Amino acid sequence: MPLPGPVGLYDPSHEHDACGTGFVAELHREPSHRIVELGQQVLSRMSHRGATGADPLTGDGAGMLLQIPHAFYERTMARKGKELPNAGDYGVAQAFLSRDAERRALQMRTLEDAVRYHNQKVIGWRDVPVRPELLGPLGRKSQPVFRQLFIARMCQAEVFERTLFMIRKRAGRLASGSGSGADFYLASCSSRTVVYKGLALPERLSDFYPDLLEDEVRTSLALVHSRFSTNTFPTWERAHPYRCLAHNGEINTLRGNQTWMAAREGLLASDAFAEHLADFTPIIRPGGSDSASLDNVVDFLVAGGRSLPHVMMMLVPEAWSTQPDMDPDRRAFYEYHAGLVEPWDGPAAILFTDGNQIGAMLDRNGLRPGKVVLTHDGLVVCASELGVVDVEPDNVKEKGRLAPGKMLLVDTKAGRIISDEEVKRSVVQRQPYAEWVRANKVETTRQSRDTARPASLYSLTADDRQRAARVFGYTREELRVLLTPMASTGEEPIGSMGTDAPLAILSHRPQRLFRYFKQQFAQVTNPPIDPIREASVMSLVSSLGGEGNLLGETPEQARLLELPHPILTPSDLKEIQASARMNVVTLPILFPATGDAGACLQTALDALGTSAARAIDDGASILVLSDRGVSATEVPIPSLLALAAVQNALIRGGRRMRTGLIVESGEPREVADVALLVGYGAGAVCPYLALELVRELCAGGKLDGDEGIDSQASARLAETRYIGALKKGLLKVLSKMGISTLSSYQGAQVFEAIGIGRGVVQRYFQGTTSRVGGLELAGIAAEARASHGAAMSAAEDDELAVGGVYAWRVAGETHLWNPRTVASLQKAVRLSDAASYDDYARAINDQAANPVTLRGLWELTSEAAPVPLEEVEAASAIVKRFSTGAMSFGSISKEAHENLAVAMNRIGGKSNSGEGGEDDARFTRDADGDSRRSAIKQVASGRFGVTTHYLVNADEIQIKVAQGAKPGEGGQIPGPKVDAAIAKVRHATPGITLISPPPHHDIYSIEDLAQLIFDLRSVHPAARISVKLVSESGVGTVAAGVAKAHADGVHIAGHDGGTGASPLSSIQHAGTPWELGLAEAQQVLRINGLRGRVTLSVDGQLKTGRDVAFAALLGADEFGFATAPLVASGCVMMRKCHLNTCPVGIATQDPVLRARFHGTPEHVINYLFFVAEELRAIMASLGFRTVDEMIGRPEHIVPRRDVLPPKARLLEWDDVFHAESDAAGPRRRMRARDARDDSELDDHVLDATKVSVKYGEPSHVKVALRNHDRAAFARLAGEIARRHGAAGLPEGTVTIEATGTAGQSFGAFAVRGMLVVLEGDANDYVGKGLSGGVLAIHPPAVAGSDAVHTNVIVGNTVLYGATSGRAFFAGCAGERFAVRNSGAIAVVEGVGDHGCEYMTGGTVLVLGMTGKNFGAGMSGGVAYVLDDERASLKDRCNADGLVLSRLSDDDADVVRGLLDEHIDLTRSDWARQLRAAWPDTVKRLVKVTSLEYQRVTAAARTTPSTPSSIGQRA
Amino acid sequence: MADLRNPRAFVTVPRQKEHERPVLERVHDFREVTTALDDSSLREQASRCMDCGIPFCNQGCPLGNLIPEWNELVRRGELDLAARRLVETNNFPELTGRVCPAPCEGSCVLSLENAPVSIKAIERMLGERAREAMRVDRATPSPGPPCSVPVHRVVVVGSGPAGLATAQQLARSGHAVTVLERDDRLGGLLRYGIPDFKLEKGVLDERLAQLRMEGVVFETGVDAGVDPTGSELLATFDTVVLAAGARKARALDLPGASLAGVELAMDFLTQQNRRVAGDTIEGRALLATGKAVVVLGGGDTGADCVGTAIRQGAKSVLQLELMPRPPLVRAPSNPWPEWPLVLRSSTSHDEGCARDWAVSTRAIIGDAGHVTAIAAVRVDLVSGAMRELEGSRFSIPCDLVLLAMGFAGPEPGLIEQLGLETDERGNVRTTAAGETSVSRVYATGDMSRGQSLVVWAIADGRRVAAGVLASVSRAAVARDIIPKRA
């Protein structure tokens, strides 16, 4: 039953899941069997949201929670001669038991013992009938034995549920204690509910559990869930629902939540649980999924006495700190609880029930869908999709959706729906939270003001400052490249072209401990957030101080120090230390400069832990860990290590929650450092030395732009800007992991280490992945001492070290791209000079003395005899496996972009369009026979230029989920760079800023990705669909999920890949080398039996044939190169791509500079052939004749023994080189993908429109749709685009009339010539990528309903990335309507939050309410919004750069035209009313457009030329 | 002034070189030909620097000068700080700023477009600023060696740029350094090889004075290898650093080579340098005044002869080079960032001389023991071998022939005396740290590298000084440990 343990790089803790979920509840009637049937119907209708693995008959899990069917159990138990008490007076434990009879007996006895221990009575057991023949082999193999234990109530009714909870906990603990816990599981144990779940396919759940088919099984509510796991180790217990909830989404902060929960256990006390508390710890059962862990906590807190809505509100709070207009009591409730427990943060639709009430809520971001239908006859259906239960149109009372942070509660006993407002009001008024907070909270006065700084700018003398800078390893480069830009612009410094300097563990120079850690980030299974455009959900507020008993609720628990953000200046810190209301104790974090390094450090850390504990016992509520006081004899302990030591010691001793931790250190200087300290538990950081250096750098107005400002003022400004940059950076780090609040990020440990030894990890960084081992304490101590020693012996006027990490320097850090390698490669390709290539390859490959990459530490080995070179596969065949990297036209010039495409097309490799679209002209071959068409077309979050025509011109469509240089982040091209040519292919307006959002707004989870793959495959069935991921631990699991989502290819990018522009901290500190990610992907895909299905490709600073050899041996079928082909084309690694000043005409749109591009296709081809020839020589020496033979053969890799520095030899490779045996199936892509199951719908539609597609004749089709008819008509759209090009067909050629509830992606990619009218409603992603088609959706005509326009008619993320076409919706839309629209025209009668987000063009008319954050990141296009009070729309708009105005006469004409067309196509009553009152309607409308758009369009009216500001600093 | 923050300045601001005094003025004196640009022009020039991700200039400069860093500081007007950055890697920027051919500029990314950043001009300005600072400071006081390292006695043989750089580095580390010079004045080729119109000797004197202040002891007129001998040096000093150059001139083995009027370039240049310094020339005067001069050898020394001859009032000057005329732009086989093998003209060439290439001298013809003409032939370079072009013999009448065909390696005296290993070209063989085959003996500069640039000599001097320091601290550590064991 449990998951397999870790093997190789596979780690079960990386499992993710997502799914479809829903509930059905009865308001007015008695419990009935129809609810069970409807529950099953919901499951069946959402089976496409679940998944299967290599074994198609074993689902990832499905389940149903219902009320105890008393009548049925009573009868079946009576047959066994057991009489059940009245309903409610007994409980049912739904047990999953061992298949082993002996163990099973023991488990049953254990459960009975627990029942008796709690003084309840065992009534008897019942076998739950099942039909194993309906399971797949995997499911059958792991199927437990199902039995129910009936437990009679022997206590007061009020405490019976709690007693059952305690029985369940005790049984679990006893079973673990007796060693029979592994296959013992109680799916439920309640007097109200019972859970049926398991590895059956969702549509077969009732068949598998025949109980569910019984008429007597009656309930008022059913909670159902169908699961999609990234991996194929689904287990029975991981199926949902859990005891009180089902969850769709992902908790990103899980590790922190688990840690903090464990830390709280020491402080728990409860009258209710009394002495039994010990049975409940750990509260979170180890090894459970995020959902299971959340369930554990909810379960526990509810049993502890809080109501279910209360618990949900405290664990998953809506965004409140940025909502000034929220009800003060509610704010106070959240504020109070924020001090008690950190949010469980991540995309989540959570459905919960206590058996009487059933509810649902969305996370603060609303990143999972939730649709609600209420019928006149009292049925409530809430589910991920509409259309999961058939409801007669005239029975629909209301159709709505769950909004972000909102709750829906159904009380089946009272027979009514309780609104978000009502349920929350009753919860927040339970206690005088506002008073408690007011009376107890401590705030700093200083931090938000920049006035009262001390007269002196510095607390250190200039000499000490210089020496301290040396002790903490500052380089001049850091001052110049990191601190100066932060201090002068308030922004994070930007860089480009990736990184090619050594990993920390490979560097000869002493490294800061921070540099050994890499940030993790969200990809596929959860979305990153946009911290700028969606700032309203983000918060950096940090609370410090003692918490208390989580089960209690007292005013004192509000006694906390609240900081607006976690960065403290020395004066802020001084104020806190002086505060009378907090007891602050400062502990030095230093260790001796002499004596055995490891032992000294160990002793110091132990002592630190002890003194921290003692300080808390003496009443400290805040501890400051400070490395002030460094001297000749005392060395600073790396601040991260000191923090981790204290954090761990306090958690172990149960003291952590009684104190807040502040780190005062000279070491942290950049965003990544602060992020690490907070991520491992610090509540605040005072980077005193960095602040002093910033002041010094900037005093006297030395910075560009500060000229003429006096010393004090400029230093103060600089400090404020520097802190501002840190804050922005922190938000970005949080958001790239999909975490919105600092308090959830704190301690969440979303990092992995490279080069930290297992001992240190186990002791101080428990839970952090460190795959290849590395430094132990002795090594860490030695590095700290090395910096210190050098600093102490340096002469006073010695300059700081040069650095050379960000840009190469003679005396700096090693770089693989350096004058020698660039020069020799360019010479080699220009002169076809093999000797020069050899020079280049040698310089890259032989890294023994100065290693840079992990593969630099390896060598190749073979026991086989070499084969003659001429028997090895030809280079011309090998290069077909090569592709060039995804670089958009826009990030690089037309010349450079087309040069790569021509080169790759000549040799049969593949170039990649990147994410900026592609000029149609390139789809046809040139007169000279060359083709400039990119074989791989990328689909990225911005969807720029992703038209139907673009897609059908691909050989491969690549979904870019992340990019190595800045995984989890978006990007943007500033307006001045968007010239006419770029604007054309991106379907944008010249001069308008283009933003790529961090997430794909149609991929918030794995089942969403499956949907996008389905959409793209529908449009272009012949193309390969691949998904680009970035290497991090857990990427293998994601890769398996991607394979299960039916992708043809998985691409793993290394962290070091090039980029046009990225924050330096992301280039340096996020993601891992591809060696690790590729090896993990290969291993996990093989363990899951999925490897043969997909092509695995890799890129990330691949430079030589030897690199390719290692990639192949680790499992790659195909290989991508980006930087090296650019270097071959003339790139000299300026790393100035973001300035548009590339002096060789590559990363620039400046015509003067583009003329300096001298690359030719031959250069690129020469390079790739050199690589292939080098590979051939290696293959010959290893005895391989074909690349296929060498794929997935890590046994041919061995570590080098001769590498320097010595610390690099500490790395351990067993897990990386681990290979499953042949039994685990293919090692490489074996079979072409399964042909897409052409749906009947597609066939029918294609057949009916044949005359149109072939001959352009008109055709007319009628179809009925169900919610599982997904991407309806995309296939037709693709066919038309393929035959008729971008122009499509004349309008009105194809008319489709549809009825029913359409599945996701209705009308996606519809092209010109298609008119689709749907009577009914549709789910998410309607009109995705609309490319000229016309869509109209209206409700069925029902008499007597006059408020139809407020009902939801389409789901979330409608018209995402639409480029042209029109859409008319006679009803409301969900969140993110018209997100990234660049040209479509739409009319809708209401929208949810984030409407028109990132819109760059097109027109949207909203004839109703809008949600919050309207127009965030909207740089172009126009929206007309019905709004009776302009001020209120203004509040709901994202203020940044938007202009709200009355309609001009021209505008009014446009709107009237749209209204008429809307009425024409949808017959909307509401629109008719508005039209009838036209003069009044015009007054009620507000025009929303961006300042930028207004400026550019105004300029275009006066001067028709394109913007000429290219070359200006962006 | 243009916008100094424009990242596109490399396109919009044209490259500017240093000013040169008008030919008609400068040929009448021996004062320096070039004059520095004003500070504001230089700031504008510095703004052309692109702060490359790979600063090829940093590699192109033998000293590893941190060019992008000081360019940035110059752009921002922080000239003193910029000068400090320069001095960090370059002991004598006032010298390189005048005489360095600036390989950095050849490898500047902007030389892809033939308009590199005016690094040399900026360096010269910064060198002058450093000189100013030096005048104020007089000397950087020697901090003394770290307490555990005892003072080491080092002798440096030769006071050319390599020897001076070595001496300065070691003296600044607190060691006792003595520099021995065979000539009557210090500076080696800097003193007597380079004409004043390229490097006025006051600049050198100022630097030497500063070295003395730093504690370097100079002894002139001491011919090491004769007196004292090699073994005497080893007996007196802890470490011997040989920096005596590669002064063996390449001879002309041709009929008529011994005719009067056939002179070694170095003799000719030395005499003029002494004359400018105010010395009275004893013995035969080597003057080009009124003569038809032929300079054999197309290199820098040849060019110096050209300029000197013109200033002396030669009737005509012709410079001949054996190798073919280099192209005006790089050949494909000589791509950037390699040192561009293109036609170079010194200021002397603008002062009125003729140049010819691919000319091989076959004989020197004389009358009455004095040269009257040279007989030459045109040649062609075919796969590395010189081939005479048939029927191309010709003769050039002349009165003075200056031999500027380079040097053949170091003089053998000390090398043989100390028994040092040499390479195939006769240069002293050393490790990267400058250690020779004999313990405690180091060699640096041209003596181990062969004839090269001043900038290489300084770089070598620094490198070898670092090698000496490393071995000194090794020894110190060893000494530290021994008492503990006892």
mmCIF file of C-alpha atoms in Angstrom, chain A residues 141 234 272 281 439 465 688 823 881 1099 1492-1493:
data_model
loop_
_atom_site.group_PDB
_atom_site.id
_atom_site.type_symbol
_atom_site.label_atom_id
_atom_site.label_comp_id
_atom_site.label_asym_id
_atom_site.label_seq_id
_atom_site.Cartn_x
_atom_site.Cartn_y
_atom_site.Cartn_z
ATOM 1 C CA LYS A 141 -1.738 -6.005 -6.862
ATOM 2 C CA PRO A 234 -0.878 5.793 -6.843
ATOM 3 C CA ALA A 272 -10.872 17.944 25.377
ATOM 4 C CA THR A 281 1.493 13.342 17.461
ATOM 5 C CA ALA A 439 -4.065 45.347 22.975
ATOM 6 C CA ARG A 465 34.206 48.118 7.087
ATOM 7 C CA TYR A 688 24.146 45.513 8.388
ATOM 8 C CA ALA A 823 38.002 32.813 -30.133
ATOM 9 C CA ARG A 881 19.034 14.825 -33.091
ATOM 10 C CA ASP A 1099 19.800 21.488 -23.072
ATOM 11 C CA GLU A 1492 0.936 53.567 -22.766
ATOM 12 C CA TYR A 1493 -1.669 52.639 -25.354
#
